[in-house]
mmCIF file of C-alpha atoms in Angstrom:
data_model
loop_
_atom_site.group_PDB
_atom_site.id
_atom_site.type_symbol
_atom_site.label_atom_id
_atom_site.label_comp_id
_atom_site.label_asym_id
_atom_site.label_seq_id
_atom_site.Cartn_x
_atom_site.Cartn_y
_atom_site.Cartn_z
ATOM 1 C CA MET A 8 11.305 32.021 48.668
ATOM 2 C CA ASP A 9 14.887 32.599 48.897
ATOM 3 C CA GLU A 10 16.899 30.475 51.123
ATOM 4 C CA LEU A 11 19.347 31.006 54.080
ATOM 5 C CA ILE A 12 21.860 28.349 53.542
ATOM 6 C CA GLY A 13 24.082 28.637 56.417
ATOM 7 C CA VAL A 14 26.710 30.791 58.522
ATOM 8 C CA GLN A 15 30.506 30.993 57.990
ATOM 9 C CA ARG A 16 32.624 31.983 61.021
ATOM 10 C CA PRO A 17 36.148 33.451 60.951
ATOM 11 C CA VAL A 18 38.854 31.483 63.034
ATOM 12 C CA ARG A 19 39.082 34.814 64.986
ATOM 13 C CA ARG A 20 36.647 37.758 64.729
ATOM 14 C CA ILE A 21 39.030 40.896 64.159
ATOM 15 C CA VAL A 22 37.453 43.780 66.396
ATOM 16 C CA ASP A 23 40.335 46.211 66.053
ATOM 17 C CA ALA A 24 39.524 48.437 62.956
ATOM 18 C CA ASP A 25 43.120 49.246 62.198
ATOM 19 C CA GLU A 26 43.963 45.609 62.339
ATOM 20 C CA ALA A 27 41.088 44.750 60.023
ATOM 21 C CA ILE A 28 42.354 47.282 57.482
ATOM 22 C CA ALA A 29 45.769 45.874 57.687
ATOM 23 C CA VAL A 30 44.586 42.434 57.001
ATOM 24 C CA LEU A 31 42.498 43.685 53.949
ATOM 25 C CA GLU A 32 45.517 45.679 52.468
ATOM 26 C CA CYS A 33 47.577 42.358 53.030
ATOM 27 C CA ALA A 34 44.859 40.323 51.042
ATOM 28 C CA VAL A 35 44.384 42.986 48.348
ATOM 29 C CA PRO A 36 47.921 44.563 47.706
ATOM 30 C CA GLY A 37 46.471 46.715 44.994
ATOM 31 C CA LEU A 38 44.640 48.806 47.591
ATOM 32 C CA ALA A 39 47.869 50.607 48.411
ATOM 33 C CA GLY A 40 47.448 52.548 45.061
ATOM 34 C CA VAL A 41 43.954 53.835 46.263
ATOM 35 C CA ARG A 42 44.622 54.624 49.851
ATOM 36 C CA ARG A 43 44.407 58.349 50.867
ATOM 37 C CA GLY A 44 47.595 60.156 52.148
ATOM 38 C CA GLU A 45 45.966 60.814 55.330
ATOM 39 C CA PRO A 46 42.441 60.039 56.816
ATOM 40 C CA VAL A 47 39.475 62.276 55.982
ATOM 41 C CA VAL A 48 37.028 63.548 58.505
ATOM 42 C CA PHE A 49 33.528 62.364 58.616
ATOM 43 C CA ASP A 50 30.534 63.600 60.730
ATOM 44 C CA TRP A 51 29.728 60.190 62.061
ATOM 45 C CA VAL A 52 27.828 61.784 64.886
ATOM 46 C CA ALA A 53 25.202 63.222 62.321
ATOM 47 C CA ALA A 54 24.942 60.001 60.214
ATOM 48 C CA GLU A 55 24.494 57.917 63.300
ATOM 49 C CA GLU A 56 21.657 60.091 64.592
ATOM 50 C CA VAL A 57 19.818 59.710 61.309
ATOM 51 C CA LEU A 58 20.357 55.859 61.570
ATOM 52 C CA GLY A 59 19.360 55.804 65.134
ATOM 53 C CA SER A 60 22.508 53.415 65.506
ATOM 54 C CA ALA A 61 26.167 53.533 65.771
ATOM 55 C CA LEU A 62 28.059 52.192 62.856
ATOM 56 C CA PRO A 63 30.849 49.347 62.936
ATOM 57 C CA ALA A 64 34.325 50.928 63.682
ATOM 58 C CA ASP A 65 36.081 48.923 60.711
ATOM 59 C CA PHE A 66 33.420 50.365 58.089
ATOM 60 C CA LYS A 67 34.174 53.999 59.405
ATOM 61 C CA ARG A 68 37.990 53.539 59.153
ATOM 62 C CA LEU A 69 37.694 52.030 55.693
ATOM 63 C CA CYS A 70 35.671 55.245 54.717
ATOM 64 C CA GLU A 71 38.314 57.503 56.214
ATOM 65 C CA TRP A 72 41.096 55.828 54.319
ATOM 66 C CA TYR A 73 39.508 54.720 51.055
ATOM 67 C CA PRO A 74 36.969 55.910 48.475
ATOM 68 C CA SER A 75 34.607 53.311 47.055
ATOM 69 C CA PHE A 76 36.706 50.737 45.095
ATOM 70 C CA VAL A 77 35.921 47.910 42.653
ATOM 71 C CA LEU A 78 37.238 44.409 43.121
ATOM 72 C CA ASP A 79 37.677 42.334 40.078
ATOM 73 C CA ASP A 80 35.111 44.410 38.102
ATOM 74 C CA PHE A 81 32.700 42.578 40.303
ATOM 75 C CA MET A 82 31.871 44.266 43.602
ATOM 76 C CA SER A 83 32.291 47.571 45.441
ATOM 77 C CA PRO A 84 31.546 48.530 49.034
ATOM 78 C CA GLY A 85 29.362 51.723 49.004
ATOM 79 C CA LEU A 86 31.627 54.158 50.985
ATOM 80 C CA PRO A 87 30.143 57.693 51.298
ATOM 81 C CA TRP A 88 32.141 60.822 50.792
ATOM 82 C CA PRO A 89 32.692 63.429 53.504
ATOM 83 C CA GLY A 90 29.998 66.106 53.502
ATOM 84 C CA GLU A 91 27.414 63.554 52.348
ATOM 85 C CA MET A 92 26.811 61.694 55.465
ATOM 86 C CA THR A 93 23.327 62.683 56.340
ATOM 87 C CA GLY A 94 22.129 61.994 52.737
ATOM 88 C CA TRP A 95 23.888 58.573 52.856
ATOM 89 C CA ALA A 96 22.282 57.821 56.118
ATOM 90 C CA ARG A 97 18.815 58.812 54.930
ATOM 91 C CA GLY A 98 19.246 56.560 51.985
ATOM 92 C CA SER A 99 20.388 53.711 54.131
ATOM 93 C CA CYS A 100 17.279 54.202 56.168
ATOM 94 C CA GLN A 101 15.060 54.190 53.174
ATOM 95 C CA GLU A 102 16.677 51.035 51.918
ATOM 96 C CA ARG A 103 16.279 49.373 55.339
ATOM 97 C CA GLU A 104 12.575 50.243 55.265
ATOM 98 C CA GLY A 105 12.402 48.638 51.685
ATOM 99 C CA TRP A 106 13.520 45.526 52.917
ATOM 100 C CA ALA A 107 10.852 45.404 55.661
ATOM 101 C CA SER A 108 8.068 46.546 53.354
ATOM 102 C CA ASP A 109 5.413 44.367 51.610
ATOM 103 C CA ARG A 110 7.338 44.873 48.413
ATOM 104 C CA PHE A 111 9.972 42.344 49.482
ATOM 105 C CA HIS A 112 7.560 40.076 51.433
ATOM 106 C CA GLY A 113 8.494 36.513 50.704
ATOM 107 C CA PHE A 114 11.864 37.538 49.211
ATOM 108 C CA CYS A 115 13.870 37.504 52.530
ATOM 109 C CA PRO A 116 14.225 34.019 54.081
ATOM 110 C CA GLN A 117 12.271 33.691 57.347
ATOM 111 C CA GLU A 118 15.420 33.404 59.395
ATOM 112 C CA VAL A 119 16.536 36.967 58.355
ATOM 113 C CA ASP A 120 15.212 39.885 60.287
ATOM 114 C CA ALA A 121 14.281 42.070 57.060
ATOM 115 C CA GLY A 122 13.872 45.178 59.267
ATOM 116 C CA SER A 123 17.483 45.009 60.477
ATOM 117 C CA LEU A 124 19.138 44.860 57.078
ATOM 118 C CA LEU A 125 21.585 47.849 56.158
ATOM 119 C CA SER A 126 23.278 47.734 52.899
ATOM 120 C CA TRP A 127 27.194 48.338 52.670
ATOM 121 C CA GLY A 128 27.871 47.069 49.174
ATOM 122 C CA GLU A 129 26.757 45.387 45.899
ATOM 123 C CA SER A 130 28.086 43.651 42.934
ATOM 124 C CA MET A 131 27.764 44.688 39.362
ATOM 125 C CA GLU A 132 25.472 41.559 38.831
ATOM 126 C CA GLY A 133 22.975 42.300 41.562
ATOM 127 C CA ASP A 134 24.297 40.655 44.590
ATOM 128 C CA GLN A 135 23.796 42.634 47.849
ATOM 129 C CA PHE A 136 26.126 42.822 50.784
ATOM 130 C CA LEU A 137 24.380 43.881 53.994
ATOM 131 C CA TRP A 138 24.557 43.978 57.731
ATOM 132 C CA SER A 139 21.961 42.402 59.929
ATOM 133 C CA SER A 140 22.007 45.053 62.776
ATOM 134 C CA VAL A 141 20.287 42.580 65.060
ATOM 135 C CA THR A 142 22.288 43.802 68.288
ATOM 136 C CA GLU A 143 22.794 47.189 69.792
ATOM 137 C CA ASP A 144 26.494 46.714 69.499
ATOM 138 C CA PRO A 145 27.634 47.363 65.806
ATOM 139 C CA GLU A 146 30.780 45.411 66.405
ATOM 140 C CA HIS A 147 28.772 42.131 66.542
ATOM 141 C CA TRP A 148 26.599 42.736 63.592
ATOM 142 C CA LEU A 149 26.544 39.905 61.095
ATOM 143 C CA VAL A 150 27.512 40.377 57.471
ATOM 144 C CA THR A 151 24.693 38.983 55.432
ATOM 145 C CA VAL A 152 24.928 38.102 51.797
ATOM 146 C CA SER A 153 21.994 38.208 49.338
ATOM 147 C CA SER A 154 23.091 36.688 46.081
ATOM 148 C CA ARG A 155 21.100 37.239 42.766
ATOM 149 C CA ASN A 156 20.319 33.655 42.471
ATOM 150 C CA GLY A 157 18.325 33.599 45.862
ATOM 151 C CA VAL A 158 20.870 32.154 47.985
ATOM 152 C CA TRP A 159 21.479 34.036 51.331
ATOM 153 C CA TRP A 160 24.158 33.483 54.177
ATOM 154 C CA HIS A 161 25.595 35.050 57.219
ATOM 155 C CA TYR A 162 29.278 35.748 58.085
ATOM 156 C CA GLU A 163 30.092 36.159 61.662
ATOM 157 C CA GLY A 164 32.869 38.795 61.187
ATOM 158 C CA GLY A 165 33.137 42.441 60.280
ATOM 159 C CA MET A 166 32.674 43.647 56.801
ATOM 160 C CA VAL A 167 36.292 44.562 56.311
ATOM 161 C CA GLN A 168 37.343 41.087 57.555
ATOM 162 C CA PHE A 169 34.747 39.646 55.245
ATOM 163 C CA LEU A 170 36.390 41.401 52.155
ATOM 164 C CA ALA A 171 39.778 40.363 53.037
ATOM 165 C CA GLU A 172 38.585 36.513 53.570
ATOM 166 C CA LEU A 173 36.450 36.583 50.456
ATOM 167 C CA CYS A 174 39.444 37.872 48.277
ATOM 168 C CA ASP A 175 42.104 35.578 49.925
ATOM 169 C CA GLY A 176 39.941 32.309 49.449
ATOM 170 C CA THR A 177 39.337 31.776 53.196
ATOM 171 C CA LEU A 178 35.535 32.052 52.685
ATOM 172 C CA GLU A 179 33.473 29.712 50.435
ATOM 173 C CA PRO A 180 31.808 32.233 47.936
ATOM 174 C CA TRP A 181 28.361 30.526 48.334
ATOM 175 C CA GLY A 182 26.167 31.797 45.523
ATOM 176 C CA LEU A 183 28.979 34.066 44.396
ATOM 177 C CA PRO A 184 31.876 33.809 41.934
ATOM 178 C CA PRO A 185 35.311 33.722 43.180
ATOM 179 C CA VAL A 186 36.478 37.146 43.783
ATOM 180 C CA PRO A 187 40.324 37.626 42.986
ATOM 181 C CA PRO A 188 42.276 40.167 44.901
ATOM 182 C CA GLU A 189 42.407 42.776 42.312
ATOM 183 C CA VAL A 190 41.382 46.333 42.616
ATOM 184 C CA THR A 191 40.046 47.294 39.091
ATOM 185 C CA GLY A 192 38.811 50.766 39.783
ATOM 186 C CA TRP A 193 37.489 53.376 42.215
ATOM 187 C CA PHE A 194 35.129 56.291 42.484
ATOM 188 C CA ASN A 195 36.216 59.897 42.788
ATOM 189 C CA GLU A 196 34.288 62.712 44.580
ATOM 190 C CA ARG A 197 32.242 63.418 41.591
ATOM 191 C CA GLY A 198 30.987 59.770 41.411
ATOM 192 C CA ALA A 199 32.878 59.128 38.255
ATOM 193 C CA LEU A 200 34.421 55.784 37.986
ATOM 194 C CA ILE A 201 38.244 55.610 37.641
ATOM 195 C CA TRP A 202 39.164 52.116 36.267
ATOM 196 C CA VAL A 203 42.375 50.437 35.485
ATOM 197 C CA GLY A 204 42.591 49.125 31.865
ATOM 198 C CA GLY A 205 43.968 46.007 30.446
ATOM 199 C CA HIS A 206 47.285 47.543 30.005
ATOM 200 C CA GLY A 207 47.464 49.367 33.471
ATOM 201 C CA ASP A 208 46.115 52.537 31.794
ATOM 202 C CA VAL A 209 43.921 54.822 34.103
ATOM 203 C CA ILE A 210 40.800 55.856 32.523
ATOM 204 C CA GLU A 211 37.957 57.984 33.906
ATOM 205 C CA GLU A 212 34.468 57.583 33.069
ATOM 206 C CA GLU A 213 31.967 60.525 33.303
#
């Protein structure tokens, strides 16, 4: 069985979404090149009705300002596009049901409530980044990491603060490689990966 090895806690949990975004932008300066000129509008009410739960404010603010981006050719938060909210929410519900199904019985550590898991990101090597939505208040959800080698751990902060502290080296990357603060690509509205080549060239993959 996979193992829950521990919990990491921030010195201070950032609860203000704009402050969390600012901390991430400071930790990963290259994000400035991906940031939208103005925030886009999402139908969060529709998505949350499908999920049966509110979503964390920092996640919503990140979606409004950024497309999905890739850090160090390694990991990417799965940020939906406007107009795709109900489909994204249905997919999230299916993933949550999958974690709780017999198919994953014995895969999650006993200390992890499999039925509470909601995915918000993944790595190119099979690591999963999740919320443990164990409280009614999404501002207090845990970030839960499921690494490809069977190591699980929690982080008692928001997902945007998690990304910042993972990239700036504050967090110990248990079961993960170090993640340098480098944006190496992002996804456009057609789902194509726009990545930055070795000489700074911007290349689009269909």
